[in-house]
mmCIF file of C-alpha atoms in Angstrom:
data_model
loop_
_atom_site.group_PDB
_atom_site.id
_atom_site.type_symbol
_atom_site.label_atom_id
_atom_site.label_comp_id
_atom_site.label_asym_id
_atom_site.label_seq_id
_atom_site.Cartn_x
_atom_site.Cartn_y
_atom_site.Cartn_z
ATOM 1 C CA MET G 1426 14.323 -2.335 33.038
ATOM 2 C CA HIS G 1427 16.236 -5.213 30.697
ATOM 3 C CA ARG G 1428 15.881 -4.291 27.378
ATOM 4 C CA GLN G 1429 14.908 -7.376 25.552
ATOM 5 C CA THR G 1430 15.207 -8.297 22.716
ATOM 6 C CA TRP G 1431 11.793 -9.869 20.362
ATOM 7 C CA PHE G 1432 11.846 -11.471 17.344
ATOM 8 C CA ILE G 1433 8.208 -10.970 15.772
ATOM 9 C CA THR G 1434 7.304 -13.256 11.924
ATOM 10 C CA GLY G 1435 5.052 -11.149 10.111
ATOM 11 C CA ALA G 1436 5.934 -7.402 11.493
ATOM 12 C CA SER G 1437 5.722 -5.655 8.109
ATOM 13 C CA SER G 1438 1.780 -5.119 8.514
ATOM 14 C CA GLY G 1439 -1.180 -5.428 10.919
ATOM 15 C CA LEU G 1440 -0.798 -6.897 14.839
ATOM 16 C CA GLY G 1441 2.643 -7.857 13.637
ATOM 17 C CA ALA G 1442 3.700 -4.035 12.617
ATOM 18 C CA ALA G 1443 2.176 -2.660 15.850
ATOM 19 C CA ILE G 1444 3.973 -5.315 18.462
ATOM 20 C CA ALA G 1445 7.229 -4.448 16.415
ATOM 21 C CA LYS G 1446 6.715 -0.736 17.146
ATOM 22 C CA ALA G 1447 5.192 -1.056 20.566
ATOM 23 C CA ALA G 1448 8.435 -3.090 21.365
ATOM 24 C CA LEU G 1449 10.703 -0.277 20.358
ATOM 25 C CA ARG G 1450 8.824 2.265 22.223
ATOM 26 C CA ALA G 1451 9.408 0.757 25.168
ATOM 27 C CA GLY G 1452 13.314 0.818 24.833
ATOM 28 C CA HIS G 1453 13.494 -2.624 23.113
ATOM 29 C CA ARG G 1454 15.796 -4.591 19.673
ATOM 30 C CA VAL G 1455 13.491 -5.859 17.641
ATOM 31 C CA ALA G 1456 14.339 -8.470 14.966
ATOM 32 C CA ALA G 1457 11.245 -8.657 12.547
ATOM 33 C CA THR G 1458 10.538 -10.458 9.152
ATOM 34 C CA ALA G 1459 8.751 -10.607 6.374
ATOM 35 C CA ARG G 1460 8.853 -13.023 3.541
ATOM 36 C CA ASP G 1461 10.289 -9.614 2.055
ATOM 37 C CA SER G 1462 12.682 -7.478 4.432
ATOM 38 C CA ALA G 1463 11.948 -4.253 2.319
ATOM 39 C CA ARG G 1464 8.717 -4.344 3.599
ATOM 40 C CA LEU G 1465 10.154 -3.473 6.952
ATOM 41 C CA SER G 1466 12.049 0.278 5.541
ATOM 42 C CA SER G 1467 9.589 2.355 7.692
ATOM 43 C CA LEU G 1468 9.992 0.031 10.617
ATOM 44 C CA ALA G 1469 13.677 -0.246 10.408
ATOM 45 C CA GLU G 1470 14.274 3.959 9.982
ATOM 46 C CA ALA G 1471 12.151 4.554 12.865
ATOM 47 C CA GLY G 1472 14.361 2.080 14.318
ATOM 48 C CA GLY G 1473 17.623 2.646 13.954
ATOM 49 C CA ASP G 1474 20.336 0.255 15.041
ATOM 50 C CA ARG G 1475 17.109 -1.472 17.541
ATOM 51 C CA VAL G 1476 15.944 -2.895 14.460
ATOM 52 C CA LEU G 1477 17.153 -6.158 12.019
ATOM 53 C CA ALA G 1478 14.837 -6.389 9.281
ATOM 54 C CA LEU G 1479 14.819 -10.076 7.812
ATOM 55 C CA SER G 1480 14.309 -11.688 4.960
ATOM 56 C CA MET G 1481 11.802 -14.823 5.644
ATOM 57 C CA ASP G 1482 9.205 -16.499 4.547
ATOM 58 C CA LEU G 1483 7.525 -19.135 6.453
ATOM 59 C CA THR G 1484 7.495 -22.134 4.522
ATOM 60 C CA VAL G 1485 10.938 -21.878 3.858
ATOM 61 C CA PRO G 1486 12.989 -24.141 6.029
ATOM 62 C CA ASP G 1487 15.992 -22.446 5.391
ATOM 63 C CA GLN G 1488 15.043 -19.488 5.720
ATOM 64 C CA ILE G 1489 13.404 -19.804 8.706
ATOM 65 C CA GLU G 1490 17.433 -21.289 10.161
ATOM 66 C CA ALA G 1491 18.814 -17.738 8.155
ATOM 67 C CA ALA G 1492 16.465 -15.401 10.325
ATOM 68 C CA VAL G 1493 16.957 -17.174 13.644
ATOM 69 C CA ALA G 1494 20.678 -17.624 13.584
ATOM 70 C CA ALA G 1495 21.153 -14.122 12.141
ATOM 71 C CA ALA G 1496 19.150 -13.031 15.577
ATOM 72 C CA GLU G 1497 20.536 -15.093 17.535
ATOM 73 C CA SER G 1498 24.290 -13.169 15.964
ATOM 74 C CA TRP G 1499 22.947 -9.954 16.711
ATOM 75 C CA ASN G 1500 21.361 -10.107 20.401
ATOM 76 C CA GLY G 1501 19.927 -14.037 20.779
ATOM 77 C CA ILE G 1502 16.314 -13.929 21.295
ATOM 78 C CA ASP G 1503 14.064 -13.200 24.676
ATOM 79 C CA VAL G 1504 11.078 -12.744 23.332
ATOM 80 C CA LEU G 1505 9.945 -15.079 20.139
ATOM 81 C CA VAL G 1506 6.779 -13.725 18.947
ATOM 82 C CA ASN G 1507 4.949 -16.458 16.310
ATOM 83 C CA ASN G 1508 2.358 -13.588 14.289
ATOM 84 C CA ALA G 1509 2.925 -14.254 10.698
ATOM 85 C CA ALA G 1510 -0.321 -16.180 9.491
ATOM 86 C CA LEU G 1511 -2.577 -16.848 6.467
ATOM 87 C CA GLY G 1512 -6.421 -17.210 6.765
ATOM 88 C CA TYR G 1513 -8.288 -19.379 4.514
ATOM 89 C CA LEU G 1514 -12.751 -18.633 3.919
ATOM 90 C CA ALA G 1515 -14.061 -21.751 2.288
ATOM 91 C CA ALA G 1516 -16.633 -24.212 3.074
ATOM 92 C CA VAL G 1517 -14.510 -27.856 4.157
ATOM 93 C CA GLU G 1518 -15.805 -28.758 0.563
ATOM 94 C CA GLU G 1519 -14.940 -26.330 -1.257
ATOM 95 C CA GLY G 1520 -10.906 -26.323 0.170
ATOM 96 C CA GLU G 1521 -8.328 -27.198 -2.251
ATOM 97 C CA ASP G 1522 -5.263 -29.177 -1.607
ATOM 98 C CA THR G 1523 -2.435 -26.347 -2.512
ATOM 99 C CA LYS G 1524 -4.271 -23.875 -0.395
ATOM 100 C CA ILE G 1525 -4.970 -26.000 2.349
ATOM 101 C CA ARG G 1526 -0.913 -27.299 2.278
ATOM 102 C CA THR G 1527 -0.059 -23.665 2.001
ATOM 103 C CA LEU G 1528 -2.233 -22.187 5.299
ATOM 104 C CA PHE G 1529 -1.044 -25.583 7.613
ATOM 105 C CA GLU G 1530 2.444 -24.893 5.969
ATOM 106 C CA THR G 1531 2.155 -20.928 7.128
ATOM 107 C CA ASN G 1532 0.327 -21.287 10.345
ATOM 108 C CA VAL G 1533 1.319 -24.890 11.779
ATOM 109 C CA PHE G 1534 4.597 -25.793 10.251
ATOM 110 C CA GLY G 1535 6.690 -22.676 9.848
ATOM 111 C CA LEU G 1536 5.408 -21.120 13.633
ATOM 112 C CA ALA G 1537 6.539 -24.631 14.616
ATOM 113 C CA HIS G 1538 10.113 -24.850 12.814
ATOM 114 C CA THR G 1539 10.703 -20.960 14.271
ATOM 115 C CA ILE G 1540 10.036 -22.486 18.005
ATOM 116 C CA ARG G 1541 12.917 -25.423 16.966
ATOM 117 C CA ALA G 1542 15.196 -23.128 15.993
ATOM 118 C CA ALA G 1543 14.593 -20.332 18.908
ATOM 119 C CA LEU G 1544 14.608 -22.989 21.430
ATOM 120 C CA PRO G 1545 18.561 -23.626 21.350
ATOM 121 C CA GLY G 1546 19.385 -20.352 22.649
ATOM 122 C CA MET G 1547 16.802 -20.054 25.183
ATOM 123 C CA ARG G 1548 17.642 -23.137 26.579
ATOM 124 C CA ARG G 1549 21.206 -21.883 27.040
ATOM 125 C CA ARG G 1550 19.950 -18.652 28.753
ATOM 126 C CA ALA G 1551 17.687 -20.399 30.972
ATOM 127 C CA ALA G 1552 15.029 -17.700 30.136
ATOM 128 C CA GLY G 1553 12.694 -16.810 27.368
ATOM 129 C CA THR G 1554 8.951 -15.718 26.339
ATOM 130 C CA ILE G 1555 7.481 -17.628 23.486
ATOM 131 C CA ILE G 1556 3.930 -15.194 22.304
ATOM 132 C CA ASN G 1557 2.036 -17.937 19.744
ATOM 133 C CA VAL G 1558 -1.033 -15.582 18.308
ATOM 134 C CA SER G 1559 -3.677 -17.659 17.740
ATOM 135 C CA SER G 1560 -6.810 -16.593 17.259
ATOM 136 C CA PHE G 1561 -10.532 -16.891 18.714
ATOM 137 C CA ASN G 1562 -11.073 -19.273 16.190
ATOM 138 C CA GLY G 1563 -8.037 -21.516 17.819
ATOM 139 C CA VAL G 1564 -11.125 -22.448 20.352
ATOM 140 C CA VAL G 1565 -14.198 -21.810 18.302
ATOM 141 C CA ALA G 1566 -14.493 -23.241 14.861
ATOM 142 C CA MET G 1567 -17.750 -21.581 12.650
ATOM 143 C CA PRO G 1568 -18.455 -22.333 8.992
ATOM 144 C CA SER G 1569 -15.944 -20.754 5.625
ATOM 145 C CA LEU G 1570 -13.301 -21.133 8.517
ATOM 146 C CA GLY G 1571 -12.982 -24.428 9.237
ATOM 147 C CA TYR G 1572 -9.390 -24.550 7.647
ATOM 148 C CA TYR G 1573 -8.250 -21.525 9.506
ATOM 149 C CA SER G 1574 -9.488 -23.245 12.826
ATOM 150 C CA ALA G 1575 -7.767 -26.187 12.434
ATOM 151 C CA THR G 1576 -4.773 -24.356 11.589
ATOM 152 C CA LYS G 1577 -5.106 -22.224 14.952
ATOM 153 C CA PHE G 1578 -6.585 -25.849 16.568
ATOM 154 C CA ALA G 1579 -3.093 -26.693 15.854
ATOM 155 C CA VAL G 1580 -1.419 -23.888 17.191
ATOM 156 C CA GLU G 1581 -3.457 -24.350 20.924
ATOM 157 C CA GLY G 1582 -2.415 -27.706 20.958
ATOM 158 C CA LEU G 1583 1.183 -27.674 20.580
ATOM 159 C CA THR G 1584 1.518 -24.533 22.563
ATOM 160 C CA GLU G 1585 -0.558 -26.408 25.497
ATOM 161 C CA ALA G 1586 2.350 -28.915 25.747
ATOM 162 C CA LEU G 1587 5.569 -26.957 25.025
ATOM 163 C CA ALA G 1588 4.444 -24.331 27.478
ATOM 164 C CA GLN G 1589 4.358 -27.680 30.280
ATOM 165 C CA GLU G 1590 7.780 -28.955 28.434
ATOM 166 C CA VAL G 1591 9.938 -25.512 28.767
ATOM 167 C CA ALA G 1592 8.534 -24.220 32.186
ATOM 168 C CA PRO G 1593 11.147 -25.700 34.144
ATOM 169 C CA LEU G 1594 13.547 -24.369 31.869
ATOM 170 C CA GLY G 1595 12.787 -20.901 32.443
ATOM 171 C CA ILE G 1596 10.363 -20.303 29.138
ATOM 172 C CA LYS G 1597 7.065 -19.035 28.929
ATOM 173 C CA VAL G 1598 4.612 -19.660 26.868
ATOM 174 C CA LEU G 1599 1.285 -17.543 25.783
ATOM 175 C CA ALA G 1600 -1.160 -18.214 23.388
ATOM 176 C CA VAL G 1601 -3.124 -15.256 22.287
ATOM 177 C CA GLU G 1602 -6.243 -15.798 21.661
ATOM 178 C CA PRO G 1603 -8.105 -12.378 20.077
ATOM 179 C CA GLY G 1604 -10.987 -11.615 18.273
ATOM 180 C CA GLY G 1605 -11.450 -9.659 15.248
ATOM 181 C CA ILE G 1606 -8.743 -6.925 14.874
ATOM 182 C CA ARG G 1607 -8.793 -3.784 12.225
ATOM 183 C CA THR G 1608 -6.121 -5.148 10.684
ATOM 184 C CA GLY G 1609 -7.688 -5.407 7.175
ATOM 185 C CA ILE G 1610 -6.656 -9.518 7.275
ATOM 186 C CA VAL G 1611 -10.011 -10.183 5.470
ATOM 187 C CA GLU G 1612 -9.094 -8.579 2.295
ATOM 188 C CA ARG G 1613 -6.304 -10.962 2.175
ATOM 189 C CA ASN G 1614 -7.576 -13.905 2.611
ATOM 190 C CA LEU G 1615 -7.056 -16.758 0.550
ATOM 191 C CA ARG G 1616 -10.868 -18.314 -1.513
ATOM 192 C CA SER G 1617 -11.868 -20.283 -3.612
ATOM 193 C CA PRO G 1618 -14.464 -21.135 -5.984
ATOM 194 C CA PRO G 1619 -17.949 -21.353 -4.121
ATOM 195 C CA ILE G 1620 -20.246 -24.310 -4.464
ATOM 196 C CA ASP G 1621 -23.510 -23.461 -3.894
ATOM 197 C CA ALA G 1622 -25.536 -25.583 -1.424
ATOM 198 C CA TYR G 1623 -23.022 -23.763 1.589
ATOM 199 C CA ARG G 1624 -25.184 -20.148 0.306
ATOM 200 C CA GLU G 1625 -26.793 -20.004 3.653
ATOM 201 C CA THR G 1626 -23.626 -21.348 6.009
ATOM 202 C CA ALA G 1627 -20.550 -20.436 4.965
ATOM 203 C CA HIS G 1628 -21.586 -17.822 2.171
ATOM 204 C CA ALA G 1629 -22.967 -16.175 4.796
ATOM 205 C CA ILE G 1630 -20.286 -15.598 7.082
ATOM 206 C CA VAL G 1631 -18.193 -14.332 4.511
ATOM 207 C CA ASP G 1632 -20.809 -12.103 3.276
ATOM 208 C CA LEU G 1633 -21.017 -10.856 6.891
ATOM 209 C CA LEU G 1634 -17.275 -10.661 7.225
ATOM 210 C CA GLU G 1635 -16.663 -8.396 3.779
ATOM 211 C CA ASN G 1636 -19.676 -6.165 3.996
ATOM 212 C CA ASP G 1637 -18.118 -4.926 7.349
ATOM 213 C CA ARG G 1638 -17.695 -1.928 6.659
ATOM 214 C CA ASP G 1639 -17.590 0.301 9.528
ATOM 215 C CA GLY G 1640 -15.410 -2.063 11.718
ATOM 216 C CA ALA G 1641 -17.849 -3.876 14.156
ATOM 217 C CA LEU G 1642 -16.619 -7.802 13.792
ATOM 218 C CA ALA G 1643 -13.080 -6.219 14.184
ATOM 219 C CA PRO G 1644 -13.755 -4.343 17.252
ATOM 220 C CA SER G 1645 -9.627 -4.356 18.639
ATOM 221 C CA ASP G 1646 -7.253 -2.170 18.417
ATOM 222 C CA PRO G 1647 -3.692 -3.727 17.417
ATOM 223 C CA GLY G 1648 -1.784 -1.434 19.231
ATOM 224 C CA ARG G 1649 -3.577 -1.301 22.774
ATOM 225 C CA ILE G 1650 -3.406 -5.582 22.568
ATOM 226 C CA ALA G 1651 0.736 -4.922 21.695
ATOM 227 C CA ASP G 1652 0.782 -2.726 24.675
ATOM 228 C CA ILE G 1653 -0.129 -4.872 26.831
ATOM 229 C CA LEU G 1654 1.882 -8.135 24.806
ATOM 230 C CA VAL G 1655 4.555 -5.456 25.869
ATOM 231 C CA ARG G 1656 3.729 -5.384 29.633
ATOM 232 C CA LEU G 1657 3.185 -8.891 29.954
ATOM 233 C CA ALA G 1658 6.817 -10.039 28.486
ATOM 234 C CA GLU G 1659 8.103 -7.546 30.628
ATOM 235 C CA THR G 1660 6.922 -8.373 33.569
ATOM 236 C CA GLY G 1661 6.776 -12.468 33.174
ATOM 237 C CA ASP G 1662 3.582 -12.631 34.562
ATOM 238 C CA MET G 1663 1.125 -14.398 32.556
ATOM 239 C CA PRO G 1664 -1.344 -16.583 32.085
ATOM 240 C CA ARG G 1665 -1.183 -19.808 29.162
ATOM 241 C CA ARG G 1666 -3.414 -18.722 26.697
ATOM 242 C CA LEU G 1667 -4.280 -14.782 26.865
ATOM 243 C CA ILE G 1668 -8.363 -14.097 25.572
ATOM 244 C CA VAL G 1669 -8.159 -10.604 23.726
ATOM 245 C CA GLY G 1670 -11.506 -8.626 22.304
ATOM 246 C CA ALA G 1671 -14.616 -8.662 24.308
ATOM 247 C CA ASP G 1672 -15.790 -10.354 21.093
ATOM 248 C CA ALA G 1673 -13.334 -13.442 21.663
ATOM 249 C CA TRP G 1674 -14.483 -13.195 25.450
ATOM 250 C CA ALA G 1675 -17.933 -13.635 25.288
ATOM 251 C CA GLY G 1676 -17.270 -16.267 21.880
ATOM 252 C CA ILE G 1677 -14.731 -18.316 23.089
ATOM 253 C CA THR G 1678 -17.120 -18.338 27.781
ATOM 254 C CA SER G 1679 -19.952 -19.050 25.623
ATOM 255 C CA ALA G 1680 -19.133 -21.756 23.530
ATOM 256 C CA LEU G 1681 -16.976 -23.487 26.392
ATOM 257 C CA ASP G 1682 -19.833 -23.458 28.769
ATOM 258 C CA ALA G 1683 -22.169 -25.314 25.691
ATOM 259 C CA ARG G 1684 -19.130 -27.902 25.738
ATOM 260 C CA ARG G 1685 -19.475 -28.738 28.725
ATOM 261 C CA ALA G 1686 -23.469 -28.775 28.927
ATOM 262 C CA GLU G 1687 -23.240 -31.109 26.234
ATOM 263 C CA TYR G 1688 -20.721 -33.378 27.063
ATOM 264 C CA GLU G 1689 -22.417 -33.512 30.645
ATOM 265 C CA ALA G 1690 -25.568 -34.482 29.007
ATOM 266 C CA TRP G 1691 -23.979 -37.440 27.569
ATOM 267 C CA LYS G 1692 -22.095 -38.229 30.735
ATOM 268 C CA ASP G 1693 -23.843 -41.601 30.869
ATOM 269 C CA LEU G 1694 -22.045 -42.820 27.727
ATOM 270 C CA ALA G 1695 -18.842 -41.715 28.539
ATOM 271 C CA HIS G 1696 -18.268 -44.153 31.744
ATOM 272 C CA ALA G 1697 -20.301 -47.002 29.964
ATOM 273 C CA THR G 1698 -16.678 -48.160 28.093
ATOM 274 C CA SER G 1699 -15.249 -49.471 31.105
ATOM 275 C CA PHE G 1700 -14.502 -53.268 31.744
ATOM 276 C CA ALA G 1701 -17.296 -54.527 33.882
#
C-alpha cells in the first residue's frame, strides 16, 4: 500500500480528529491543522514523526499558504480534507453582518484558498484527492440554518465544478454530505439575539437541536465515517458526492424527489420563455 500524506483542516476535534486517527491507523502520514497547534498535542504524541501539527486559521490567508507550504516541504499532499467549518443558528433576519462574514470566510473562502494552495503540488504530481466536507444542509436548507446552508451550498457548487476541472489532471474530488454526527458541534455554533416572530420556525429547530440529549438527531459515528473516507482515498474508487448517514439519505433523497416534482408541475412555464 502506498503511504499517503493527508492534510486535514480542523483536526483537533470532531470529524477532523477522527479522520486523522483513521489515517494514522492505516499507516499514513497526517499534516493536521487547528487554529492553535497546541490542541493537536495528543494527536502528535500518538503519531510521532508521522504527524505534522500546524497552526492555521482559515480566515488568515497567510497562515493557509504557510501551512500548505510546510506540508508540501514535509512530504507533499496526497489527500486534502477540508473539514474545518463554523455553524450559525439564526433566522435570516436575525443574521449579524460580522458573524455572517466570519462564517463565509471560514466555510467558503478559507476552503477555496486551501484548495488553490494545494493544487499546484497535486498538478505537478498528476495525482491527488480532495475531500470537501459539505453537509446534509448543503442540499437541504431549513429554518435557523439559512446562512450555514448557504455556505455549504457554495461548497457543493465549488466541488462540482472543481471535480470536472481537475479530472483530466489525475485529481479526484469528493463532496461528503453527512447528516447528524456526534461531535458536539451544536454547542459551538454561532448565535444571534432572537426575534420572537420566528419562535415557531427557526427557534423551534434550534430547540430541537439543543435538546437532543440522547443524540437521536446525530446518529452517525465520526469514527465510522473516517474509516470509510480513508478506504475511498486509498482505492481511488469514489463518487463525486457521498451521502453519509441514514438521516441524511432520507432527507436528501426525499427533498430531491420533491424538487423534481415541483419542477415538473411548473414545466409549462419553464418552456414558455423561448422566442416564438
